[in-house]
Amino acid sequence: SAVISQKPSRDICQRGTSLTIQCQVDSQVTMMFWYRQQPGQSLTLIATANQGSEATYESGFVIDKFPISRPNLTFSTLTVSNMSPEDSSIYLCSVVKGGQETQYFGPGTRLLVL
Amino acid sequence: GQQLNQSPQSMFIQEGEDVSMNCTSSSIFNTWLWYKQEPGEGPVLLIALYKAGELTSNGRLTAQFGITRKDSFLNISASIPSDVGIYFCAGAFSGGGADGLTFGKGTHLIIQP
């Protein structure tokens, strides 16, 4: 498995502002993903964070709203831009390590937009 | 997009009872995963299934990858209070974890003492 940390663990933000969420893994991983979990809902994949290149976004998610960086094999950031109350969710990163086929999740970042 | 139908949506059971939940898909998956999520935490992997027909156990938990590749079930035997949480099934199309996961809507397990 992998030890995954996310910062911040939670935040309360004003609409119109942006928040950058960090995901740090204790070892190199092959794949990193970002998910959103709206209140009382399941997880929805936002994008695959690609090391050294642009992220691959799922339908309904765009780079201007959710810019993602992955500068190396252990770190990624997700920015939630120009936030509105509808962006209030838990944002989770997950990782896949080479040779394995399972995803491990971070603890999540709980975002409330007022 | 792909749909995963997970049932039941919630379960209210007595401590000691067995639990069964399942997921069905409109499409074939190559990997089925079962996670448990507790309040304030991220999902924790319980069981991973990689082959059609595979039956895998993890303590009191048993899960199977359906032969059609379109379904999976999770059983919990002799439930205990710490089993409370939300259980999610998830499917992946590729091997090697190259794709993101498609999640079911979750089964809320509530145990009455």
mmCIF file with all atom_site columns, C-alpha atoms in Angstrom:
data_model
loop_
_atom_site.group_PDB
_atom_site.id
_atom_site.type_symbol
_atom_site.label_atom_id
_atom_site.label_alt_id
_atom_site.label_comp_id
_atom_site.label_asym_id
_atom_site.label_entity_id
_atom_site.label_seq_id
_atom_site.pdbx_PDB_ins_code
_atom_site.Cartn_x
_atom_site.Cartn_y
_atom_site.Cartn_z
_atom_site.occupancy
_atom_site.B_iso_or_equiv
_atom_site.pdbx_formal_charge
_atom_site.auth_seq_id
_atom_site.auth_comp_id
_atom_site.auth_asym_id
_atom_site.auth_atom_id
_atom_site.pdbx_PDB_model_num
ATOM 1   C CA . SER A 1 1   ? 0.000   0.000   0.000   1.00 0.00 ? 1   SER A CA 1
ATOM 2   C CA . ALA A 1 2   ? 1.031   3.665   0.290   1.00 0.00 ? 2   ALA A CA 1
ATOM 3   C CA . VAL A 1 3   ? 0.821   6.383   2.908   1.00 0.00 ? 3   VAL A CA 1
ATOM 4   C CA . ILE A 1 4   ? -1.016  9.331   1.407   1.00 0.00 ? 4   ILE A CA 1
ATOM 5   C CA . SER A 1 5   ? -1.498  12.743  2.980   1.00 0.00 ? 5   SER A CA 1
ATOM 6   C CA . GLN A 1 6   ? -3.591  15.657  1.830   1.00 0.00 ? 6   GLN A CA 1
ATOM 7   C CA . LYS A 1 7   ? -3.432  19.319  2.749   1.00 0.00 ? 7   LYS A CA 1
ATOM 8   C CA . PRO A 1 8   ? -5.508  21.037  3.881   1.00 0.00 ? 8   PRO A CA 1
ATOM 9   C CA . SER A 1 9   ? -7.690  18.466  5.597   1.00 0.00 ? 9   SER A CA 1
ATOM 10  C CA . ARG A 1 10  ? -10.583 20.916  5.495   1.00 0.00 ? 10  ARG A CA 1
ATOM 11  C CA . ASP A 1 11  ? -11.286 24.515  4.589   1.00 0.00 ? 11  ASP A CA 1
ATOM 12  C CA . ILE A 1 12  ? -14.083 27.031  4.443   1.00 0.00 ? 12  ILE A CA 1
ATOM 13  C CA . CYS A 1 13  ? -13.820 29.395  1.491   1.00 0.00 ? 13  CYS A CA 1
ATOM 14  C CA . GLN A 1 14  ? -15.661 32.342  0.040   1.00 0.00 ? 14  GLN A CA 1
ATOM 15  C CA . ARG A 1 15  ? -17.264 32.087  -3.365  1.00 0.00 ? 15  ARG A CA 1
ATOM 16  C CA . GLY A 1 16  ? -15.143 33.380  -6.204  1.00 0.00 ? 16  GLY A CA 1
ATOM 17  C CA . THR A 1 17  ? -11.858 32.375  -4.575  1.00 0.00 ? 17  THR A CA 1
ATOM 18  C CA . SER A 1 18  ? -9.607  29.429  -5.419  1.00 0.00 ? 18  SER A CA 1
ATOM 19  C CA . LEU A 1 19  ? -8.133  26.681  -3.267  1.00 0.00 ? 19  LEU A CA 1
ATOM 20  C CA . THR A 1 20  ? -5.179  24.430  -4.035  1.00 0.00 ? 20  THR A CA 1
ATOM 21  C CA . ILE A 1 21  ? -5.179  20.965  -2.492  1.00 0.00 ? 21  ILE A CA 1
ATOM 22  C CA . GLN A 1 22  ? -1.949  19.017  -2.141  1.00 0.00 ? 22  GLN A CA 1
ATOM 23  C CA . CYS A 1 23  ? -1.490  15.251  -2.247  1.00 0.00 ? 23  CYS A CA 1
ATOM 24  C CA . GLN A 1 24  ? 1.781   13.745  -1.043  1.00 0.00 ? 24  GLN A CA 1
ATOM 25  C CA . VAL A 1 25  ? 2.708   10.047  -1.183  1.00 0.00 ? 25  VAL A CA 1
ATOM 26  C CA . ASP A 1 26  ? 5.466   8.398   0.823   1.00 0.00 ? 26  ASP A CA 1
ATOM 27  C CA . SER A 1 27  ? 6.820   6.488   -2.187  1.00 0.00 ? 27  SER A CA 1
ATOM 28  C CA . GLN A 1 28  ? 6.859   6.734   -5.956  1.00 0.00 ? 28  GLN A CA 1
ATOM 29  C CA . VAL A 1 29  ? 3.632   5.747   -7.647  1.00 0.00 ? 29  VAL A CA 1
ATOM 30  C CA . THR A 1 30  ? 2.743   5.179   -11.261 1.00 0.00 ? 30  THR A CA 1
ATOM 31  C CA . MET A 1 31  ? -0.713  6.727   -11.333 1.00 0.00 ? 31  MET A CA 1
ATOM 32  C CA . MET A 1 32  ? -2.399  9.503   -9.382  1.00 0.00 ? 32  MET A CA 1
ATOM 33  C CA . PHE A 1 33  ? -6.081  10.406  -9.629  1.00 0.00 ? 33  PHE A CA 1
ATOM 34  C CA . TRP A 1 34  ? -8.382  13.080  -8.212  1.00 0.00 ? 34  TRP A CA 1
ATOM 35  C CA . TYR A 1 35  ? -11.970 12.346  -7.179  1.00 0.00 ? 35  TYR A CA 1
ATOM 36  C CA . ARG A 1 36  ? -14.840 14.412  -5.862  1.00 0.00 ? 36  ARG A CA 1
ATOM 37  C CA . GLN A 1 37  ? -17.377 13.155  -3.339  1.00 0.00 ? 37  GLN A CA 1
ATOM 38  C CA . GLN A 1 38  ? -20.355 15.443  -2.938  1.00 0.00 ? 38  GLN A CA 1
ATOM 39  C CA . PRO A 1 39  ? -22.231 15.361  0.383   1.00 0.00 ? 39  PRO A CA 1
ATOM 40  C CA . GLY A 1 40  ? -23.853 11.975  0.910   1.00 0.00 ? 40  GLY A CA 1
ATOM 41  C CA . GLN A 1 41  ? -22.812 10.794  -2.524  1.00 0.00 ? 41  GLN A CA 1
ATOM 42  C CA . SER A 1 42  ? -20.392 8.389   -4.110  1.00 0.00 ? 42  SER A CA 1
ATOM 43  C CA . LEU A 1 43  ? -17.021 9.215   -5.625  1.00 0.00 ? 43  LEU A CA 1
ATOM 44  C CA . THR A 1 44  ? -16.685 10.675  -9.106  1.00 0.00 ? 44  THR A CA 1
ATOM 45  C CA . LEU A 1 45  ? -13.418 10.725  -11.013 1.00 0.00 ? 45  LEU A CA 1
ATOM 46  C CA . ILE A 1 46  ? -12.290 14.242  -11.921 1.00 0.00 ? 46  ILE A CA 1
ATOM 47  C CA . ALA A 1 47  ? -9.038  13.510  -13.735 1.00 0.00 ? 47  ALA A CA 1
ATOM 48  C CA . THR A 1 48  ? -5.885  11.485  -14.027 1.00 0.00 ? 48  THR A CA 1
ATOM 49  C CA . ALA A 1 49  ? -2.828  13.483  -12.956 1.00 0.00 ? 49  ALA A CA 1
ATOM 50  C CA . ASN A 1 50  ? -0.063  12.805  -15.483 1.00 0.00 ? 50  ASN A CA 1
ATOM 51  C CA . GLN A 1 51  ? 3.525   13.375  -14.484 1.00 0.00 ? 51  GLN A CA 1
ATOM 52  C CA . GLY A 1 52  ? 5.119   16.063  -16.599 1.00 0.00 ? 52  GLY A CA 1
ATOM 53  C CA . SER A 1 53  ? 2.123   16.597  -18.856 1.00 0.00 ? 53  SER A CA 1
ATOM 54  C CA . GLU A 1 54  ? -1.429  17.881  -18.801 1.00 0.00 ? 54  GLU A CA 1
ATOM 55  C CA . ALA A 1 55  ? -3.975  15.963  -16.783 1.00 0.00 ? 55  ALA A CA 1
ATOM 56  C CA . THR A 1 56  ? -6.625  13.824  -18.473 1.00 0.00 ? 56  THR A CA 1
ATOM 57  C CA . TYR A 1 57  ? -10.089 15.058  -17.505 1.00 0.00 ? 57  TYR A CA 1
ATOM 58  C CA . GLU A 1 58  ? -13.326 13.122  -17.335 1.00 0.00 ? 58  GLU A CA 1
ATOM 59  C CA . SER A 1 59  ? -16.483 14.305  -18.993 1.00 0.00 ? 59  SER A CA 1
ATOM 60  C CA . GLY A 1 60  ? -17.934 17.261  -17.129 1.00 0.00 ? 60  GLY A CA 1
ATOM 61  C CA . PHE A 1 61  ? -14.634 18.458  -15.699 1.00 0.00 ? 61  PHE A CA 1
ATOM 62  C CA . VAL A 1 62  ? -12.368 21.025  -17.363 1.00 0.00 ? 62  VAL A CA 1
ATOM 63  C CA . ILE A 1 63  ? -8.864  22.277  -16.824 1.00 0.00 ? 63  ILE A CA 1
ATOM 64  C CA . ASP A 1 64  ? -9.888  25.892  -16.310 1.00 0.00 ? 64  ASP A CA 1
ATOM 65  C CA . LYS A 1 65  ? -12.029 24.910  -13.321 1.00 0.00 ? 65  LYS A CA 1
ATOM 66  C CA . PHE A 1 66  ? -9.800  22.162  -11.907 1.00 0.00 ? 66  PHE A CA 1
ATOM 67  C CA . PRO A 1 67  ? -6.177  22.758  -12.911 1.00 0.00 ? 67  PRO A CA 1
ATOM 68  C CA . ILE A 1 68  ? -3.955  19.874  -11.843 1.00 0.00 ? 68  ILE A CA 1
ATOM 69  C CA . SER A 1 69  ? -0.199  19.585  -11.523 1.00 0.00 ? 69  SER A CA 1
ATOM 70  C CA . ARG A 1 70  ? 2.001   16.543  -11.020 1.00 0.00 ? 70  ARG A CA 1
ATOM 71  C CA . PRO A 1 71  ? 5.640   17.610  -11.035 1.00 0.00 ? 71  PRO A CA 1
ATOM 72  C CA . ASN A 1 72  ? 7.034   14.264  -9.875  1.00 0.00 ? 72  ASN A CA 1
ATOM 73  C CA . LEU A 1 73  ? 6.081   10.702  -8.916  1.00 0.00 ? 73  LEU A CA 1
ATOM 74  C CA . THR A 1 74  ? 5.071   11.478  -5.328  1.00 0.00 ? 74  THR A CA 1
ATOM 75  C CA . PHE A 1 75  ? 3.176   14.789  -5.434  1.00 0.00 ? 75  PHE A CA 1
ATOM 76  C CA . SER A 1 76  ? 0.157   16.342  -7.111  1.00 0.00 ? 76  SER A CA 1
ATOM 77  C CA . THR A 1 77  ? -2.052  19.373  -6.638  1.00 0.00 ? 77  THR A CA 1
ATOM 78  C CA . LEU A 1 78  ? -5.661  20.061  -7.538  1.00 0.00 ? 78  LEU A CA 1
ATOM 79  C CA . THR A 1 79  ? -6.954  23.635  -7.655  1.00 0.00 ? 79  THR A CA 1
ATOM 80  C CA . VAL A 1 80  ? -10.647 24.373  -7.380  1.00 0.00 ? 80  VAL A CA 1
ATOM 81  C CA . SER A 1 81  ? -11.005 27.698  -9.177  1.00 0.00 ? 81  SER A CA 1
ATOM 82  C CA . ASN A 1 82  ? -13.590 30.451  -8.895  1.00 0.00 ? 82  ASN A CA 1
ATOM 83  C CA . MET A 1 83  ? -15.482 28.455  -6.297  1.00 0.00 ? 83  MET A CA 1
ATOM 84  C CA . SER A 1 84  ? -19.230 28.402  -5.800  1.00 0.00 ? 84  SER A CA 1
ATOM 85  C CA . PRO A 1 85  ? -21.294 26.650  -3.099  1.00 0.00 ? 85  PRO A CA 1
ATOM 86  C CA . GLU A 1 86  ? -21.850 23.771  -5.544  1.00 0.00 ? 86  GLU A CA 1
ATOM 87  C CA . ASP A 1 87  ? -18.138 22.973  -5.221  1.00 0.00 ? 87  ASP A CA 1
ATOM 88  C CA . SER A 1 88  ? -18.612 22.052  -1.558  1.00 0.00 ? 88  SER A CA 1
ATOM 89  C CA . SER A 1 89  ? -17.405 18.462  -1.504  1.00 0.00 ? 89  SER A CA 1
ATOM 90  C CA . ILE A 1 90  ? -14.743 16.116  -0.311  1.00 0.00 ? 90  ILE A CA 1
ATOM 91  C CA . TYR A 1 91  ? -11.809 16.005  -2.724  1.00 0.00 ? 91  TYR A CA 1
ATOM 92  C CA . LEU A 1 92  ? -9.733  12.829  -2.634  1.00 0.00 ? 92  LEU A CA 1
ATOM 93  C CA . CYS A 1 93  ? -6.551  11.793  -4.325  1.00 0.00 ? 93  CYS A CA 1
ATOM 94  C CA . SER A 1 94  ? -5.759  8.175   -5.030  1.00 0.00 ? 94  SER A CA 1
ATOM 95  C CA . VAL A 1 95  ? -2.661  6.360   -6.222  1.00 0.00 ? 95  VAL A CA 1
ATOM 96  C CA . VAL A 1 96  ? -1.642  3.183   -7.976  1.00 0.00 ? 96  VAL A CA 1
ATOM 97  C CA . LYS A 1 97  ? 1.796   1.702   -7.391  1.00 0.00 ? 97  LYS A CA 1
ATOM 98  C CA . GLY A 1 98  ? 3.698   -0.043  -10.144 1.00 0.00 ? 98  GLY A CA 1
ATOM 99  C CA . GLY A 1 99  ? 2.860   -3.721  -10.492 1.00 0.00 ? 99  GLY A CA 1
ATOM 100 C CA . GLN A 1 100 ? -0.388  -3.428  -8.556  1.00 0.00 ? 100 GLN A CA 1
ATOM 101 C CA . GLU A 1 101 ? -3.911  -3.006  -9.815  1.00 0.00 ? 101 GLU A CA 1
ATOM 102 C CA . THR A 1 102 ? -5.552  -1.387  -6.830  1.00 0.00 ? 102 THR A CA 1
ATOM 103 C CA . GLN A 1 103 ? -6.082  2.243   -5.888  1.00 0.00 ? 103 GLN A CA 1
ATOM 104 C CA . TYR A 1 104 ? -5.367  3.614   -2.447  1.00 0.00 ? 104 TYR A CA 1
ATOM 105 C CA . PHE A 1 105 ? -7.026  6.783   -1.266  1.00 0.00 ? 105 PHE A CA 1
ATOM 106 C CA . GLY A 1 106 ? -5.890  9.730   0.766   1.00 0.00 ? 106 GLY A CA 1
ATOM 107 C CA . PRO A 1 107 ? -7.943  10.977  3.734   1.00 0.00 ? 107 PRO A CA 1
ATOM 108 C CA . GLY A 1 108 ? -9.656  13.660  1.670   1.00 0.00 ? 108 GLY A CA 1
ATOM 109 C CA . THR A 1 109 ? -10.013 17.441  1.833   1.00 0.00 ? 109 THR A CA 1
ATOM 110 C CA . ARG A 1 110 ? -13.369 18.696  3.061   1.00 0.00 ? 110 ARG A CA 1
ATOM 111 C CA . LEU A 1 111 ? -14.272 21.916  1.317   1.00 0.00 ? 111 LEU A CA 1
ATOM 112 C CA . LEU A 1 112 ? -17.173 24.177  2.227   1.00 0.00 ? 112 LEU A CA 1
ATOM 113 C CA . VAL A 1 113 ? -17.848 27.164  -0.009  1.00 0.00 ? 113 VAL A CA 1
ATOM 114 C CA . LEU A 1 114 ? -20.010 29.944  1.413   1.00 0.00 ? 114 LEU A CA 1
ATOM 115 C CA . GLY B 2 1   ? -20.884 7.168   -18.595 1.00 0.00 ? 1   GLY B CA 1
ATOM 116 C CA . GLN B 2 2   ? -20.784 3.739   -17.031 1.00 0.00 ? 2   GLN B CA 1
ATOM 117 C CA . GLN B 2 3   ? -23.269 2.933   -14.315 1.00 0.00 ? 3   GLN B CA 1
ATOM 118 C CA . LEU B 2 4   ? -22.796 0.746   -11.292 1.00 0.00 ? 4   LEU B CA 1
ATOM 119 C CA . ASN B 2 5   ? -25.939 -0.281  -9.466  1.00 0.00 ? 5   ASN B CA 1
ATOM 120 C CA . GLN B 2 6   ? -25.204 -1.077  -5.848  1.00 0.00 ? 6   GLN B CA 1
ATOM 121 C CA . SER B 2 7   ? -27.782 -2.551  -3.509  1.00 0.00 ? 7   SER B CA 1
ATOM 122 C CA . PRO B 2 8   ? -29.111 -2.326  -0.969  1.00 0.00 ? 8   PRO B CA 1
ATOM 123 C CA . GLN B 2 9   ? -28.755 1.398   -0.393  1.00 0.00 ? 9   GLN B CA 1
ATOM 124 C CA . SER B 2 10  ? -28.815 0.861   3.368   1.00 0.00 ? 10  SER B CA 1
ATOM 125 C CA . MET B 2 11  ? -29.031 -1.997  5.828   1.00 0.00 ? 11  MET B CA 1
ATOM 126 C CA . PHE B 2 12  ? -30.185 -2.002  9.434   1.00 0.00 ? 12  PHE B CA 1
ATOM 127 C CA . ILE B 2 13  ? -29.096 -5.238  11.070  1.00 0.00 ? 13  ILE B CA 1
ATOM 128 C CA . GLN B 2 14  ? -28.502 -6.755  14.469  1.00 0.00 ? 14  GLN B CA 1
ATOM 129 C CA . GLU B 2 15  ? -25.008 -7.427  15.716  1.00 0.00 ? 15  GLU B CA 1
ATOM 130 C CA . GLY B 2 16  ? -23.988 -10.961 14.777  1.00 0.00 ? 16  GLY B CA 1
ATOM 131 C CA . GLU B 2 17  ? -26.028 -11.108 11.590  1.00 0.00 ? 17  GLU B CA 1
ATOM 132 C CA . ASP B 2 18  ? -24.528 -11.796 8.193   1.00 0.00 ? 18  ASP B CA 1
ATOM 133 C CA . VAL B 2 19  ? -24.572 -9.058  5.541   1.00 0.00 ? 19  VAL B CA 1
ATOM 134 C CA . SER B 2 20  ? -24.724 -9.306  1.781   1.00 0.00 ? 20  SER B CA 1
ATOM 135 C CA . MET B 2 21  ? -24.497 -6.520  -0.778  1.00 0.00 ? 21  MET B CA 1
ATOM 136 C CA . ASN B 2 22  ? -23.922 -6.514  -4.512  1.00 0.00 ? 22  ASN B CA 1
ATOM 137 C CA . CYS B 2 23  ? -23.117 -4.439  -7.546  1.00 0.00 ? 23  CYS B CA 1
ATOM 138 C CA . THR B 2 24  ? -24.146 -4.861  -11.139 1.00 0.00 ? 24  THR B CA 1
ATOM 139 C CA . SER B 2 25  ? -22.874 -3.069  -14.189 1.00 0.00 ? 25  SER B CA 1
ATOM 140 C CA . SER B 2 26  ? -24.094 -2.421  -17.693 1.00 0.00 ? 26  SER B CA 1
ATOM 141 C CA . SER B 2 27  ? -20.564 -3.051  -18.936 1.00 0.00 ? 27  SER B CA 1
ATOM 142 C CA . ILE B 2 28  ? -17.777 -5.512  -18.355 1.00 0.00 ? 28  ILE B CA 1
ATOM 143 C CA . PHE B 2 29  ? -15.070 -4.681  -15.827 1.00 0.00 ? 29  PHE B CA 1
ATOM 144 C CA . ASN B 2 30  ? -11.653 -6.277  -15.572 1.00 0.00 ? 30  ASN B CA 1
ATOM 145 C CA . THR B 2 31  ? -11.206 -5.447  -11.896 1.00 0.00 ? 31  THR B CA 1
ATOM 146 C CA . TRP B 2 32  ? -13.685 -5.196  -9.050  1.00 0.00 ? 32  TRP B CA 1
ATOM 147 C CA . LEU B 2 33  ? -12.768 -3.515  -5.789  1.00 0.00 ? 33  LEU B CA 1
ATOM 148 C CA . TRP B 2 34  ? -14.634 -3.153  -2.510  1.00 0.00 ? 34  TRP B CA 1
ATOM 149 C CA . TYR B 2 35  ? -13.967 -0.215  -0.175  1.00 0.00 ? 35  TYR B CA 1
ATOM 150 C CA . LYS B 2 36  ? -15.232 0.862   3.225   1.00 0.00 ? 36  LYS B CA 1
ATOM 151 C CA . GLN B 2 37  ? -15.515 4.517   4.182   1.00 0.00 ? 37  GLN B CA 1
ATOM 152 C CA . GLU B 2 38  ? -16.037 5.810   7.701   1.00 0.00 ? 38  GLU B CA 1
ATOM 153 C CA . PRO B 2 39  ? -16.967 9.398   8.590   1.00 0.00 ? 39  PRO B CA 1
ATOM 154 C CA . GLY B 2 40  ? -14.115 11.806  8.036   1.00 0.00 ? 40  GLY B CA 1
ATOM 155 C CA . GLU B 2 41  ? -11.956 9.253   6.271   1.00 0.00 ? 41  GLU B CA 1
ATOM 156 C CA . GLY B 2 42  ? -11.066 8.292   2.746   1.00 0.00 ? 42  GLY B CA 1
ATOM 157 C CA . PRO B 2 43  ? -12.170 4.915   1.367   1.00 0.00 ? 43  PRO B CA 1
ATOM 158 C CA . VAL B 2 44  ? -10.130 1.978   2.621   1.00 0.00 ? 44  VAL B CA 1
ATOM 159 C CA . LEU B 2 45  ? -9.589  -0.982  0.328   1.00 0.00 ? 45  LEU B CA 1
ATOM 160 C CA . LEU B 2 46  ? -11.129 -4.220  1.620   1.00 0.00 ? 46  LEU B CA 1
ATOM 161 C CA . ILE B 2 47  ? -10.869 -6.717  -1.212  1.00 0.00 ? 47  ILE B CA 1
ATOM 162 C CA . ALA B 2 48  ? -9.595  -6.644  -4.800  1.00 0.00 ? 48  ALA B CA 1
ATOM 163 C CA . LEU B 2 49  ? -10.810 -9.082  -7.469  1.00 0.00 ? 49  LEU B CA 1
ATOM 164 C CA . TYR B 2 50  ? -9.010  -9.570  -10.782 1.00 0.00 ? 50  TYR B CA 1
ATOM 165 C CA . LYS B 2 51  ? -10.492 -12.655 -12.447 1.00 0.00 ? 51  LYS B CA 1
ATOM 166 C CA . ALA B 2 52  ? -13.998 -13.659 -13.428 1.00 0.00 ? 52  ALA B CA 1
ATOM 167 C CA . GLY B 2 53  ? -15.298 -16.215 -10.938 1.00 0.00 ? 53  GLY B CA 1
ATOM 168 C CA . GLU B 2 54  ? -12.671 -15.309 -8.349  1.00 0.00 ? 54  GLU B CA 1
ATOM 169 C CA . LEU B 2 55  ? -13.756 -15.710 -4.735  1.00 0.00 ? 55  LEU B CA 1
ATOM 170 C CA . THR B 2 56  ? -11.589 -13.924 -2.181  1.00 0.00 ? 56  THR B CA 1
ATOM 171 C CA . SER B 2 57  ? -11.790 -13.640 1.585   1.00 0.00 ? 57  SER B CA 1
ATOM 172 C CA . ASN B 2 58  ? -10.361 -11.129 4.033   1.00 0.00 ? 58  ASN B CA 1
ATOM 173 C CA . GLY B 2 59  ? -11.220 -12.229 7.556   1.00 0.00 ? 59  GLY B CA 1
ATOM 174 C CA . ARG B 2 60  ? -14.998 -12.133 7.896   1.00 0.00 ? 60  ARG B CA 1
ATOM 175 C CA . LEU B 2 61  ? -15.360 -10.558 4.463   1.00 0.00 ? 61  LEU B CA 1
ATOM 176 C CA . THR B 2 62  ? -15.840 -12.541 1.278   1.00 0.00 ? 62  THR B CA 1
ATOM 177 C CA . ALA B 2 63  ? -16.244 -11.108 -2.212  1.00 0.00 ? 63  ALA B CA 1
ATOM 178 C CA . GLN B 2 64  ? -16.730 -12.643 -5.635  1.00 0.00 ? 64  GLN B CA 1
ATOM 179 C CA . PHE B 2 65  ? -16.104 -11.436 -9.172  1.00 0.00 ? 65  PHE B CA 1
ATOM 180 C CA . GLY B 2 66  ? -19.105 -12.535 -11.242 1.00 0.00 ? 66  GLY B CA 1
ATOM 181 C CA . ILE B 2 67  ? -18.527 -14.826 -14.182 1.00 0.00 ? 67  ILE B CA 1
ATOM 182 C CA . THR B 2 68  ? -20.184 -12.397 -16.584 1.00 0.00 ? 68  THR B CA 1
ATOM 183 C CA . ARG B 2 69  ? -17.733 -9.679  -15.393 1.00 0.00 ? 69  ARG B CA 1
ATOM 184 C CA . LYS B 2 70  ? -20.746 -7.449  -14.834 1.00 0.00 ? 70  LYS B CA 1
ATOM 185 C CA . ASP B 2 71  ? -21.360 -8.074  -11.159 1.00 0.00 ? 71  ASP B CA 1
ATOM 186 C CA . SER B 2 72  ? -19.779 -8.637  -7.780  1.00 0.00 ? 72  SER B CA 1
ATOM 187 C CA . PHE B 2 73  ? -20.968 -9.282  -4.261  1.00 0.00 ? 73  PHE B CA 1
ATOM 188 C CA . LEU B 2 74  ? -19.564 -8.699  -0.799  1.00 0.00 ? 74  LEU B CA 1
ATOM 189 C CA . ASN B 2 75  ? -20.563 -10.729 2.249   1.00 0.00 ? 75  ASN B CA 1
ATOM 190 C CA . ILE B 2 76  ? -19.760 -9.918  5.859   1.00 0.00 ? 76  ILE B CA 1
ATOM 191 C CA . SER B 2 77  ? -20.251 -12.703 8.358   1.00 0.00 ? 77  SER B CA 1
ATOM 192 C CA . ALA B 2 78  ? -21.102 -12.284 12.036  1.00 0.00 ? 78  ALA B CA 1
ATOM 193 C CA . SER B 2 79  ? -21.229 -8.487  11.945  1.00 0.00 ? 79  SER B CA 1
ATOM 194 C CA . ILE B 2 80  ? -19.719 -6.461  14.777  1.00 0.00 ? 80  ILE B CA 1
ATOM 195 C CA . PRO B 2 81  ? -20.183 -2.787  15.721  1.00 0.00 ? 81  PRO B CA 1
ATOM 196 C CA . SER B 2 82  ? -16.979 -1.678  13.979  1.00 0.00 ? 82  SER B CA 1
ATOM 197 C CA . ASP B 2 83  ? -18.390 -2.882  10.655  1.00 0.00 ? 83  ASP B CA 1
ATOM 198 C CA . VAL B 2 84  ? -20.567 0.238   10.585  1.00 0.00 ? 84  VAL B CA 1
ATOM 199 C CA . GLY B 2 85  ? -19.784 2.443   7.618   1.00 0.00 ? 85  GLY B CA 1
ATOM 200 C CA . ILE B 2 86  ? -20.437 2.936   3.929   1.00 0.00 ? 86  ILE B CA 1
ATOM 201 C CA . TYR B 2 87  ? -19.323 0.168   1.600   1.00 0.00 ? 87  TYR B CA 1
ATOM 202 C CA . PHE B 2 88  ? -18.557 1.010   -2.015  1.00 0.00 ? 88  PHE B CA 1
ATOM 203 C CA . CYS B 2 89  ? -17.986 -1.261  -4.950  1.00 0.00 ? 89  CYS B CA 1
ATOM 204 C CA . ALA B 2 90  ? -15.765 0.048   -7.729  1.00 0.00 ? 90  ALA B CA 1
ATOM 205 C CA . GLY B 2 91  ? -14.875 -1.244  -11.153 1.00 0.00 ? 91  GLY B CA 1
ATOM 206 C CA . ALA B 2 92  ? -11.952 -0.673  -13.461 1.00 0.00 ? 92  ALA B CA 1
ATOM 207 C CA . PHE B 2 93  ? -11.770 -1.437  -17.158 1.00 0.00 ? 93  PHE B CA 1
ATOM 208 C CA . SER B 2 94  ? -8.047  -1.867  -17.458 1.00 0.00 ? 94  SER B CA 1
ATOM 209 C CA . GLY B 2 95  ? -5.556  -4.045  -15.717 1.00 0.00 ? 95  GLY B CA 1
ATOM 210 C CA . GLY B 2 96  ? -2.609  -2.324  -14.164 1.00 0.00 ? 96  GLY B CA 1
ATOM 211 C CA . GLY B 2 97  ? -4.677  0.419   -12.565 1.00 0.00 ? 97  GLY B CA 1
ATOM 212 C CA . ALA B 2 98  ? -4.262  2.717   -15.540 1.00 0.00 ? 98  ALA B CA 1
ATOM 213 C CA . ASP B 2 99  ? -7.868  3.880   -15.427 1.00 0.00 ? 99  ASP B CA 1
ATOM 214 C CA . GLY B 2 100 ? -9.804  5.684   -12.800 1.00 0.00 ? 100 GLY B CA 1
ATOM 215 C CA . LEU B 2 101 ? -12.514 3.782   -10.993 1.00 0.00 ? 101 LEU B CA 1
ATOM 216 C CA . THR B 2 102 ? -16.274 3.839   -11.457 1.00 0.00 ? 102 THR B CA 1
ATOM 217 C CA . PHE B 2 103 ? -17.982 3.703   -8.074  1.00 0.00 ? 103 PHE B CA 1
ATOM 218 C CA . GLY B 2 104 ? -21.327 2.390   -6.930  1.00 0.00 ? 104 GLY B CA 1
ATOM 219 C CA . LYS B 2 105 ? -23.517 4.654   -4.813  1.00 0.00 ? 105 LYS B CA 1
ATOM 220 C CA . GLY B 2 106 ? -22.640 2.838   -1.610  1.00 0.00 ? 106 GLY B CA 1
ATOM 221 C CA . THR B 2 107 ? -24.366 0.680   0.975   1.00 0.00 ? 107 THR B CA 1
ATOM 222 C CA . HIS B 2 108 ? -24.841 2.256   4.394   1.00 0.00 ? 108 HIS B CA 1
ATOM 223 C CA . LEU B 2 109 ? -24.458 -0.421  7.047   1.00 0.00 ? 109 LEU B CA 1
ATOM 224 C CA . ILE B 2 110 ? -26.008 0.330   10.414  1.00 0.00 ? 110 ILE B CA 1
ATOM 225 C CA . ILE B 2 111 ? -25.758 -2.176  13.238  1.00 0.00 ? 111 ILE B CA 1
ATOM 226 C CA . GLN B 2 112 ? -28.211 -2.161  16.087  1.00 0.00 ? 112 GLN B CA 1
ATOM 227 C CA . PRO B 2 113 ? -26.856 -3.538  19.355  1.00 0.00 ? 113 PRO B CA 1
#
